[in-house]
Amino acid sequence: MSFLSSRLPTPYRPEAEVLSQRLAALSGALDWALAAQAAEPWVRAVRRHPPPFWAMESLLKEYPISSAEGLALMRLAEALLRVPDAETAVALTADQLGRADFEGGSDSALARLSAGAIALSKKFLPQAEAGAAPPGLLARLGARGVVAATLRAVQLLGRQFVLGQTIGDALDEARAARRQTPGLRLSYDMLGEGARTEADALRYLASYTAAIQAIAREAQAQGPVEQNDGISIKLSALHPRYEDAQHARVMAELVPRVWTLCELAARANLNLTIDAEEVDRLELSLDVLEALAARVAREHPRWQGFGLALQAYQTRALELVHQVAAIARRHRLRFMCRLVKGAYWDAEIKRAQELGLPHYPVFTRKHHTDVSYLACARALLEAPDAIYPQFATHNAGTIAAILQMAGPQAAFELQRLHGMGEGVYRELLQDPRIRCRVYAPVGRHRDLLAYLVRRLLENGANSSFVHQLADASVGLAELLASPLAQAGACRGSGLPLPAALYGPGRENSAGLDLTVPGMRAPLLAAHARTAVPAVAPFDAAHTEAAVARAVAAWPAWRQTPVAQRAASLRRAADELQAQLPRFCALLVKEAFKTWGDAVAEVREAIDFLRYYANEAERIMRPQALPGVTGETNALRLGGRGAWACISPWNFPLAIFTGQVAAALATGNTVLAKPAEQTPGVALEAVALLHAAGVPADALQLLHGPGETVGAALVAQPEIAGVVFTGSTQVARVIQRALAAKDGPIVPLIAETGGINAMLVDSSALPEQVADAVMQSAFRSAGQRCSALRLLCVHEGIADGVIEMIRGAARELVAGDPADLATDLGPVIDRAAFDGIQAHLRRLEAEAKPLLAQSGKAGEAMNLIAPQAFEVAAIEQVRQEIFGPVLQIVRWQGDPLAVIHRINQLGYGLTLGIQTRIDSRAQALAAAARVGNVYVNRNTIGAVVGVQPFGGEGLSGTGPKAGGPHYLYRFCAEQTLTINTAAAGGNAALLAAMGAAPPATGDTSRHEA
Ligand SMILES: Cc1cc2nc3c(=O)[nH]c(=O)nc-3n(C[C@H](O)[C@H](O)[C@H](O)COP(=O)(O)OP(=O)(O)OC[C@H]3O[C@@H](n4cnc5c(N)ncnc54)[C@H](O)[C@@H]3O)c2cc1C
């Protein structure tokens, strides 16, 4: 259903408006002062018995995550346990501990932590080598000792949050806990990252299945389901492509998989909860829920244990509650609904900023989330026929408010995470009527890292209730302040909206969220009605005349005030923004871009127009220079003349517009030659610029082959400069043609390709590497100059990483770019297809193929499925293959040596580094001779004004496009010196000195 229409309103609505509705929904429901009064004794009691020093709260109080020490702790916790080799573990520990002040005395936290860690590890981890002496500081212990102590410390941190390493251990722990607290219920969670491969998904399915079977053995098959333990599952663990774009696959493949778990849970009378994940999966999760609910209704209509988690931080949360109740009623079921505030707040904010969305999908002030939580709680309590509410929170104020709203009759339970909120719940559960369930993660230490970091962030955030509770300096009034009153006073967004990311001087381009039906509908409509225009080929014989026109138009354009030229570009940007769907459709049709790539490209073009407009105004202001009295000196920049702008097919709008806008903004006229494959997009871009005020002769489009039209253009004596993006070979041809000409020596800006590498050390997270590789190597079918060509993986993790990359690559869909499910469209034409095939045949002979060859299936459309090969040495990778072809090499030893070998290849465009060792990332970046280095992310999608783009060596001349130095290369400089005393004397000096005699010096010469 969500693929065609939405069940929910758009996630992107003005926050203040939504908040007002939430406050209205709560009207008359709650007396906060009474709730605060009820919570006060719990808080006082917890503060009287503070947690032990190794408890998370204590640790984060001493070293908040905003401090270097807290950050170091979090980074270590995230990475250390998975590092397989001692060398990297030592480097990681030294790096993180070195940048923080854990020392300072034997009673420092590290010393205490290490001492506690080792003492406890003796007890809990008998297999571990426990140091004999109590550990002290780095110097006393030596590197390996510190690593061992830190490892223990991190494992102990992890233990706080994990009930057991296996479901069997966890059930034993639960039995023991129930002896203390008889009514205790648990919801088990099998830890791990989301599945990237089918094999991962099947492994998680097996693990959930085994867990349900084990839990079932201890459950009561009859009686209320609420009294049994349950399980929480993540849909992202059960399918490698649990994404809105793969809707059909998800419904066909994931739903049956989840059904097998539902069936087991239904038979055993267990609570099965679908965890809440990212905002962009919400509508999809409802479709999955509804499909499963229909089947539950048919096959297990009496099962009341099925349900899901709902995140109150989403601005759509209240509508979501109503939707879920409607689904339950439609199928005559009762769901168990866990209300949480939400665990991915930071990631949601970043995504909205990256995509340039109109609003945030989550609230941006903590008290807004609290208000939303209460409004949702009320709605859940008001639907007892359809919903059994489960309120998951550690916040004493929130809990007291819920108890008040629920009253004595309502059926519901409270929930907390294992290892969190124990103090408050210890107090609460003295009331035997209160039911509580604990969310209990189960997994090996290695699997808990991401979960641990989420909890560290949650506990460490200044706004977090648990954090404030542990901080005695936060008074009770502040701790239990009314979110309703705060929201009444402050309703707007707590963060600048994505459009305002670059400040008041430059509006960010607006993007779309393709998972929102209302946002993708205009794209699909545009696709249906947009035709790629035919473009008349330019006759190379007319080149001289075209250049003459451009030269004739130059003086007027040059003398047009820069503000006016900039205004034309800004008008074009606004118009492009308004026509984004049409330009996206053109890109899909003419350049075979996928929709995601098309939106990103139009946005980049808009950003170029606005950025260069600003930059031209900034740099073209005459600059007064200091000098002697009696003269003025000013440095001024002006256009050089008529430029040839030669752009490629892989970014037919963004690079085309960027080159043209840079030349125009600086007062040059332009002869633009687009790639032969994509003249239609260029024609439309030129029309847009003309309509925005650029004179026809100041910008001419010359469509034709590079060998004739391009060559003729470059050869013209009157051409004042050439800006070219394309292959290194063609850049050389142009360079030689320019050098062969008599007359002025003109500048050439060349942006060419690269053998872009990514170095992965053994501290990297394989899942993050796999994601970065899929995007960098295969997005746009590898047809980006920034695309990843050579992956260098540390031997210690290579087998696992390569396996994950193979599995993830198999899940990518190559097909029609107009289909939203497509990840890779066709390569640009038959020549490109044949060229890549020739490379593949060579690699099959020279290297070890890692993925099955694409065969003939996609040949008619020039489709090439992702390809990967393992090669023996970096030096074997000699040429850039402009397609979805990745070469992988293993390395060991010194990572700097790997960078030196990459440097030797001669290219220098992008480099990816995946490591958790910050100092290593810095050192490798400094040694790399490349233009753009990306650490722990993908290597594509440079943003204008944020990641200026361009390389060195065989990869280009610079300056970087979208950077502050780019426009200078388009300008001629002029210094204007005027002798202001030429008329016989220095009137200004005399006037300034007039009344009072100068303080120093002899004035007699002037007077004579
Ligand atoms: C049993 C259980 C199951 C859970 N399952 C899930 C799940 O399936 N999916 C999931 O996402 N989370 C889940 N969580 C995690 C849950 O989201 C967090 O534990 C919860 O947000 C902490 O809320 P609190 O009321 O305890 O703390 P509080 O300190 O009162 O609230 C903290 C929360 O407020 C929100 N917040 C923080 N800063 C801001 C801000 N500036 N603007 C707006 N909001 C802000 C965040 O959501 C943050 O987590 C679960 C938690 C429990 C207890």
PDB file of C-alpha atoms in Angstrom, residues 477-682:
ATOM      1  CA  ALA A 477      12.647  20.940  39.939  1.00  0.00           C
ATOM      2  CA  GLU A 478      14.745  20.831  36.787  1.00  0.00           C
ATOM      3  CA  LEU A 479      14.752  17.049  36.578  1.00  0.00           C
ATOM      4  CA  LEU A 480      10.971  16.875  36.848  1.00  0.00           C
ATOM      5  CA  ALA A 481      10.161  20.071  34.967  1.00  0.00           C
ATOM      6  CA  SER A 482       6.918  19.970  33.040  1.00  0.00           C
ATOM      7  CA  PRO A 483       7.447  19.285  29.330  1.00  0.00           C
ATOM      8  CA  LEU A 484       3.995  20.753  28.730  1.00  0.00           C
ATOM      9  CA  ALA A 485       5.006  24.084  30.220  1.00  0.00           C
ATOM     10  CA  GLN A 486       8.313  24.029  28.336  1.00  0.00           C
ATOM     11  CA  ALA A 487       6.542  23.233  25.091  1.00  0.00           C
ATOM     12  CA  GLY A 488       4.058  25.999  25.709  1.00  0.00           C
ATOM     13  CA  ALA A 489       6.933  28.436  25.960  1.00  0.00           C
ATOM     14  CA  CYS A 490       9.077  27.101  23.133  1.00  0.00           C
ATOM     15  CA  ARG A 491       7.519  25.423  20.110  1.00  0.00           C
ATOM     16  CA  GLY A 492       9.821  26.076  17.183  1.00  0.00           C
ATOM     17  CA  SER A 493      12.577  23.905  15.820  1.00  0.00           C
ATOM     18  CA  GLY A 494      15.651  23.534  17.997  1.00  0.00           C
ATOM     19  CA  LEU A 495      17.876  23.204  14.936  1.00  0.00           C
ATOM     20  CA  PRO A 496      18.204  25.216  11.741  1.00  0.00           C
ATOM     21  CA  LEU A 497      16.163  23.586   9.006  1.00  0.00           C
ATOM     22  CA  PRO A 498      18.090  21.758   6.249  1.00  0.00           C
ATOM     23  CA  ALA A 499      17.477  24.675   3.857  1.00  0.00           C
ATOM     24  CA  ALA A 500      19.366  26.978   6.225  1.00  0.00           C
ATOM     25  CA  LEU A 501      22.383  24.709   6.684  1.00  0.00           C
ATOM     26  CA  TYR A 502      24.749  27.135   4.944  1.00  0.00           C
ATOM     27  CA  GLY A 503      23.598  30.203   6.794  1.00  0.00           C
ATOM     28  CA  PRO A 504      21.660  33.208   5.574  1.00  0.00           C
ATOM     29  CA  GLY A 505      23.953  33.830   2.584  1.00  0.00           C
ATOM     30  CA  ARG A 506      23.155  30.707   0.616  1.00  0.00           C
ATOM     31  CA  GLU A 507      20.059  28.583   0.588  1.00  0.00           C
ATOM     32  CA  ASN A 508      20.647  24.832   0.449  1.00  0.00           C
ATOM     33  CA  SER A 509      19.012  23.111  -2.500  1.00  0.00           C
ATOM     34  CA  ALA A 510      15.827  21.273  -1.591  1.00  0.00           C
ATOM     35  CA  GLY A 511      15.705  17.527  -2.077  1.00  0.00           C
ATOM     36  CA  LEU A 512      13.145  14.784  -1.812  1.00  0.00           C
ATOM     37  CA  ASP A 513      12.590  11.704   0.261  1.00  0.00           C
ATOM     38  CA  LEU A 514      11.809   9.056  -2.305  1.00  0.00           C
ATOM     39  CA  THR A 515      10.205   6.855   0.325  1.00  0.00           C
ATOM     40  CA  VAL A 516       7.373   9.377   0.686  1.00  0.00           C
ATOM     41  CA  PRO A 517       4.739   8.714  -1.995  1.00  0.00           C
ATOM     42  CA  GLY A 518       3.703  12.367  -2.087  1.00  0.00           C
ATOM     43  CA  MET A 519       7.267  13.409  -2.815  1.00  0.00           C
ATOM     44  CA  ARG A 520       7.989  10.897  -5.552  1.00  0.00           C
ATOM     45  CA  ALA A 521       4.650  11.355  -7.312  1.00  0.00           C
ATOM     46  CA  PRO A 522       5.753  14.554  -9.138  1.00  0.00           C
ATOM     47  CA  LEU A 523       8.805  12.696 -10.419  1.00  0.00           C
ATOM     48  CA  LEU A 524       6.754   9.875 -11.834  1.00  0.00           C
ATOM     49  CA  ALA A 525       4.290  12.342 -13.352  1.00  0.00           C
ATOM     50  CA  ALA A 526       7.154  14.279 -14.939  1.00  0.00           C
ATOM     51  CA  HIS A 527       8.563  11.055 -16.310  1.00  0.00           C
ATOM     52  CA  ALA A 528       5.276  10.313 -18.039  1.00  0.00           C
ATOM     53  CA  ARG A 529       5.113  13.674 -19.781  1.00  0.00           C
ATOM     54  CA  THR A 530       8.754  14.606 -20.397  1.00  0.00           C
ATOM     55  CA  ALA A 531      10.435  13.886 -23.699  1.00  0.00           C
ATOM     56  CA  VAL A 532      14.119  14.375 -24.300  1.00  0.00           C
ATOM     57  CA  PRO A 533      14.378  17.194 -26.821  1.00  0.00           C
ATOM     58  CA  ALA A 534      16.129  16.620 -30.102  1.00  0.00           C
ATOM     59  CA  VAL A 535      19.202  18.816 -30.402  1.00  0.00           C
ATOM     60  CA  ALA A 536      20.426  19.976 -33.768  1.00  0.00           C
ATOM     61  CA  PRO A 537      24.047  19.013 -34.262  1.00  0.00           C
ATOM     62  CA  PHE A 538      26.459  21.872 -34.558  1.00  0.00           C
ATOM     63  CA  ASP A 539      28.483  22.055 -37.737  1.00  0.00           C
ATOM     64  CA  ALA A 540      32.168  22.254 -36.836  1.00  0.00           C
ATOM     65  CA  ALA A 541      32.670  24.479 -39.875  1.00  0.00           C
ATOM     66  CA  HIS A 542      30.779  27.218 -38.032  1.00  0.00           C
ATOM     67  CA  THR A 543      33.030  27.179 -35.012  1.00  0.00           C
ATOM     68  CA  GLU A 544      34.946  30.303 -35.958  1.00  0.00           C
ATOM     69  CA  ALA A 545      31.707  32.273 -36.329  1.00  0.00           C
ATOM     70  CA  ALA A 546      30.386  31.011 -33.008  1.00  0.00           C
ATOM     71  CA  VAL A 547      33.586  32.027 -31.272  1.00  0.00           C
ATOM     72  CA  ALA A 548      33.445  35.418 -32.962  1.00  0.00           C
ATOM     73  CA  ARG A 549      29.945  35.906 -31.583  1.00  0.00           C
ATOM     74  CA  ALA A 550      31.103  34.951 -28.097  1.00  0.00           C
ATOM     75  CA  VAL A 551      34.055  37.323 -28.351  1.00  0.00           C
ATOM     76  CA  ALA A 552      31.809  40.130 -29.554  1.00  0.00           C
ATOM     77  CA  ALA A 553      29.410  39.540 -26.680  1.00  0.00           C
ATOM     78  CA  TRP A 554      32.172  39.546 -24.112  1.00  0.00           C
ATOM     79  CA  PRO A 555      32.737  43.277 -23.396  1.00  0.00           C
ATOM     80  CA  ALA A 556      29.104  43.862 -22.523  1.00  0.00           C
ATOM     81  CA  TRP A 557      28.850  40.765 -20.348  1.00  0.00           C
ATOM     82  CA  ARG A 558      32.149  41.561 -18.664  1.00  0.00           C
ATOM     83  CA  GLN A 559      30.952  45.054 -17.857  1.00  0.00           C
ATOM     84  CA  THR A 560      27.627  43.823 -16.539  1.00  0.00           C
ATOM     85  CA  PRO A 561      27.949  44.355 -12.768  1.00  0.00           C
ATOM     86  CA  VAL A 562      28.834  41.153 -11.000  1.00  0.00           C
ATOM     87  CA  ALA A 563      25.709  41.496  -8.845  1.00  0.00           C
ATOM     88  CA  GLN A 564      23.613  41.391 -12.000  1.00  0.00           C
ATOM     89  CA  ARG A 565      25.395  38.353 -13.388  1.00  0.00           C
ATOM     90  CA  ALA A 566      25.031  36.661  -9.998  1.00  0.00           C
ATOM     91  CA  ALA A 567      21.343  37.511  -9.922  1.00  0.00           C
ATOM     92  CA  SER A 568      20.865  35.739 -13.275  1.00  0.00           C
ATOM     93  CA  LEU A 569      22.497  32.616 -11.872  1.00  0.00           C
ATOM     94  CA  ARG A 570      20.342  32.751  -8.744  1.00  0.00           C
ATOM     95  CA  ARG A 571      17.218  33.104 -10.874  1.00  0.00           C
ATOM     96  CA  ALA A 572      18.313  30.067 -12.855  1.00  0.00           C
ATOM     97  CA  ALA A 573      18.865  28.174  -9.583  1.00  0.00           C
ATOM     98  CA  ASP A 574      15.384  29.007  -8.359  1.00  0.00           C
ATOM     99  CA  GLU A 575      13.867  27.969 -11.654  1.00  0.00           C
ATOM    100  CA  LEU A 576      15.813  24.716 -11.670  1.00  0.00           C
ATOM    101  CA  GLN A 577      14.564  24.054  -8.162  1.00  0.00           C
ATOM    102  CA  ALA A 578      11.022  24.680  -9.345  1.00  0.00           C
ATOM    103  CA  GLN A 579      11.532  22.343 -12.299  1.00  0.00           C
ATOM    104  CA  LEU A 580      13.372  19.644 -10.371  1.00  0.00           C
ATOM    105  CA  PRO A 581      10.962  16.830 -11.347  1.00  0.00           C
ATOM    106  CA  ARG A 582      11.251  17.616 -15.056  1.00  0.00           C
ATOM    107  CA  PHE A 583      15.049  17.771 -14.980  1.00  0.00           C
ATOM    108  CA  CYS A 584      15.151  14.522 -12.991  1.00  0.00           C
ATOM    109  CA  ALA A 585      12.977  12.875 -15.620  1.00  0.00           C
ATOM    110  CA  LEU A 586      15.302  14.138 -18.345  1.00  0.00           C
ATOM    111  CA  LEU A 587      18.304  12.687 -16.517  1.00  0.00           C
ATOM    112  CA  VAL A 588      16.586   9.337 -16.097  1.00  0.00           C
ATOM    113  CA  LYS A 589      15.631   9.201 -19.748  1.00  0.00           C
ATOM    114  CA  GLU A 590      18.723  10.574 -21.404  1.00  0.00           C
ATOM    115  CA  ALA A 591      21.544   9.586 -19.021  1.00  0.00           C
ATOM    116  CA  PHE A 592      19.912   6.487 -17.456  1.00  0.00           C
ATOM    117  CA  LYS A 593      20.248   7.914 -13.980  1.00  0.00           C
ATOM    118  CA  THR A 594      18.370   6.253 -11.154  1.00  0.00           C
ATOM    119  CA  TRP A 595      15.909   8.550  -9.401  1.00  0.00           C
ATOM    120  CA  GLY A 596      18.096   8.994  -6.335  1.00  0.00           C
ATOM    121  CA  ASP A 597      21.071   9.952  -8.478  1.00  0.00           C
ATOM    122  CA  ALA A 598      18.928  12.276 -10.583  1.00  0.00           C
ATOM    123  CA  VAL A 599      17.629  14.215  -7.588  1.00  0.00           C
ATOM    124  CA  ALA A 600      21.156  14.510  -6.194  1.00  0.00           C
ATOM    125  CA  GLU A 601      22.406  15.787  -9.535  1.00  0.00           C
ATOM    126  CA  VAL A 602      19.757  18.479  -9.954  1.00  0.00           C
ATOM    127  CA  ARG A 603      20.486  19.603  -6.396  1.00  0.00           C
ATOM    128  CA  GLU A 604      24.179  19.809  -7.179  1.00  0.00           C
ATOM    129  CA  ALA A 605      23.494  21.994 -10.211  1.00  0.00           C
ATOM    130  CA  ILE A 606      21.344  24.311  -8.088  1.00  0.00           C
ATOM    131  CA  ASP A 607      24.085  24.514  -5.487  1.00  0.00           C
ATOM    132  CA  PHE A 608      26.702  25.317  -8.119  1.00  0.00           C
ATOM    133  CA  LEU A 609      24.614  28.213  -9.447  1.00  0.00           C
ATOM    134  CA  ARG A 610      24.076  29.719  -6.005  1.00  0.00           C
ATOM    135  CA  TYR A 611      27.583  29.053  -4.764  1.00  0.00           C
ATOM    136  CA  TYR A 612      29.353  30.564  -7.772  1.00  0.00           C
ATOM    137  CA  ALA A 613      27.010  33.546  -7.718  1.00  0.00           C
ATOM    138  CA  ASN A 614      28.101  34.220  -4.139  1.00  0.00           C
ATOM    139  CA  GLU A 615      31.722  33.462  -4.825  1.00  0.00           C
ATOM    140  CA  ALA A 616      31.878  35.812  -7.810  1.00  0.00           C
ATOM    141  CA  GLU A 617      30.477  38.625  -5.721  1.00  0.00           C
ATOM    142  CA  ARG A 618      32.972  37.854  -2.990  1.00  0.00           C
ATOM    143  CA  ILE A 619      36.141  37.681  -5.065  1.00  0.00           C
ATOM    144  CA  MET A 620      35.309  40.273  -7.701  1.00  0.00           C
ATOM    145  CA  ARG A 621      34.958  43.124  -5.279  1.00  0.00           C
ATOM    146  CA  PRO A 622      37.996  45.380  -5.931  1.00  0.00           C
ATOM    147  CA  GLN A 623      40.486  44.876  -3.170  1.00  0.00           C
ATOM    148  CA  ALA A 624      42.291  47.984  -1.876  1.00  0.00           C
ATOM    149  CA  LEU A 625      45.928  47.319  -1.106  1.00  0.00           C
ATOM    150  CA  PRO A 626      48.128  49.206   1.360  1.00  0.00           C
ATOM    151  CA  GLY A 627      50.940  51.415   0.040  1.00  0.00           C
ATOM    152  CA  VAL A 628      52.618  54.804   0.173  1.00  0.00           C
ATOM    153  CA  THR A 629      50.663  57.969   0.485  1.00  0.00           C
ATOM    154  CA  GLY A 630      49.799  59.849  -2.660  1.00  0.00           C
ATOM    155  CA  GLU A 631      48.594  56.855  -4.618  1.00  0.00           C
ATOM    156  CA  THR A 632      45.887  54.210  -4.440  1.00  0.00           C
ATOM    157  CA  ASN A 633      46.326  50.555  -5.278  1.00  0.00           C
ATOM    158  CA  ALA A 634      43.551  48.150  -6.028  1.00  0.00           C
ATOM    159  CA  LEU A 635      43.459  44.584  -7.253  1.00  0.00           C
ATOM    160  CA  ARG A 636      40.539  43.735  -9.514  1.00  0.00           C
ATOM    161  CA  LEU A 637      39.436  40.563 -11.214  1.00  0.00           C
ATOM    162  CA  GLY A 638      37.683  40.376 -14.556  1.00  0.00           C
ATOM    163  CA  GLY A 639      36.692  37.811 -17.144  1.00  0.00           C
ATOM    164  CA  ARG A 640      39.267  36.540 -19.609  1.00  0.00           C
ATOM    165  CA  GLY A 641      37.104  36.253 -22.705  1.00  0.00           C
ATOM    166  CA  ALA A 642      35.330  33.378 -24.438  1.00  0.00           C
ATOM    167  CA  TRP A 643      35.681  30.004 -22.713  1.00  0.00           C
ATOM    168  CA  ALA A 644      35.203  26.529 -24.061  1.00  0.00           C
ATOM    169  CA  CYS A 645      33.345  24.396 -21.511  1.00  0.00           C
ATOM    170  CA  ILE A 646      33.512  20.707 -22.362  1.00  0.00           C
ATOM    171  CA  SER A 647      31.556  18.429 -20.080  1.00  0.00           C
ATOM    172  CA  PRO A 648      30.911  14.678 -19.730  1.00  0.00           C
ATOM    173  CA  TRP A 649      27.787  12.522 -19.936  1.00  0.00           C
ATOM    174  CA  ASN A 650      28.049  11.146 -16.416  1.00  0.00           C
ATOM    175  CA  PHE A 651      26.898  14.422 -14.830  1.00  0.00           C
ATOM    176  CA  PRO A 652      25.251  16.049 -17.825  1.00  0.00           C
ATOM    177  CA  LEU A 653      23.500  18.660 -15.720  1.00  0.00           C
ATOM    178  CA  ALA A 654      25.691  19.246 -12.661  1.00  0.00           C
ATOM    179  CA  ILE A 655      29.115  19.382 -14.288  1.00  0.00           C
ATOM    180  CA  PHE A 656      27.742  21.145 -17.341  1.00  0.00           C
ATOM    181  CA  THR A 657      26.058  23.793 -15.197  1.00  0.00           C
ATOM    182  CA  GLY A 658      29.000  24.087 -12.827  1.00  0.00           C
ATOM    183  CA  GLN A 659      31.493  24.853 -15.583  1.00  0.00           C
ATOM    184  CA  VAL A 660      29.183  27.263 -17.367  1.00  0.00           C
ATOM    185  CA  ALA A 661      28.106  29.061 -14.196  1.00  0.00           C
ATOM    186  CA  ALA A 662      31.700  29.544 -13.063  1.00  0.00           C
ATOM    187  CA  ALA A 663      32.698  31.068 -16.395  1.00  0.00           C
ATOM    188  CA  LEU A 664      29.617  33.269 -16.642  1.00  0.00           C
ATOM    189  CA  ALA A 665      29.721  34.495 -13.057  1.00  0.00           C
ATOM    190  CA  THR A 666      33.251  35.778 -13.547  1.00  0.00           C
ATOM    191  CA  GLY A 667      32.352  37.747 -16.663  1.00  0.00           C
ATOM    192  CA  ASN A 668      33.350  35.330 -19.413  1.00  0.00           C
ATOM    193  CA  THR A 669      31.267  34.266 -22.348  1.00  0.00           C
ATOM    194  CA  VAL A 670      30.814  30.583 -22.966  1.00  0.00           C
ATOM    195  CA  LEU A 671      30.798  28.056 -25.768  1.00  0.00           C
ATOM    196  CA  ALA A 672      29.499  24.926 -24.116  1.00  0.00           C
ATOM    197  CA  LYS A 673      30.043  21.550 -25.698  1.00  0.00           C
ATOM    198  CA  PRO A 674      28.096  18.850 -23.893  1.00  0.00           C
ATOM    199  CA  ALA A 675      28.822  15.150 -24.246  1.00  0.00           C
ATOM    200  CA  GLU A 676      27.469  13.638 -27.456  1.00  0.00           C
ATOM    201  CA  GLN A 677      25.318  11.238 -25.415  1.00  0.00           C
ATOM    202  CA  THR A 678      23.485  13.894 -23.384  1.00  0.00           C
ATOM    203  CA  PRO A 679      22.776  17.059 -25.374  1.00  0.00           C
ATOM    204  CA  GLY A 680      19.101  17.211 -24.384  1.00  0.00           C
ATOM    205  CA  VAL A 681      19.765  17.964 -20.740  1.00  0.00           C
ATOM    206  CA  ALA A 682      22.329  20.565 -21.782  1.00  0.00           C
TER     207      ALA A 682
END
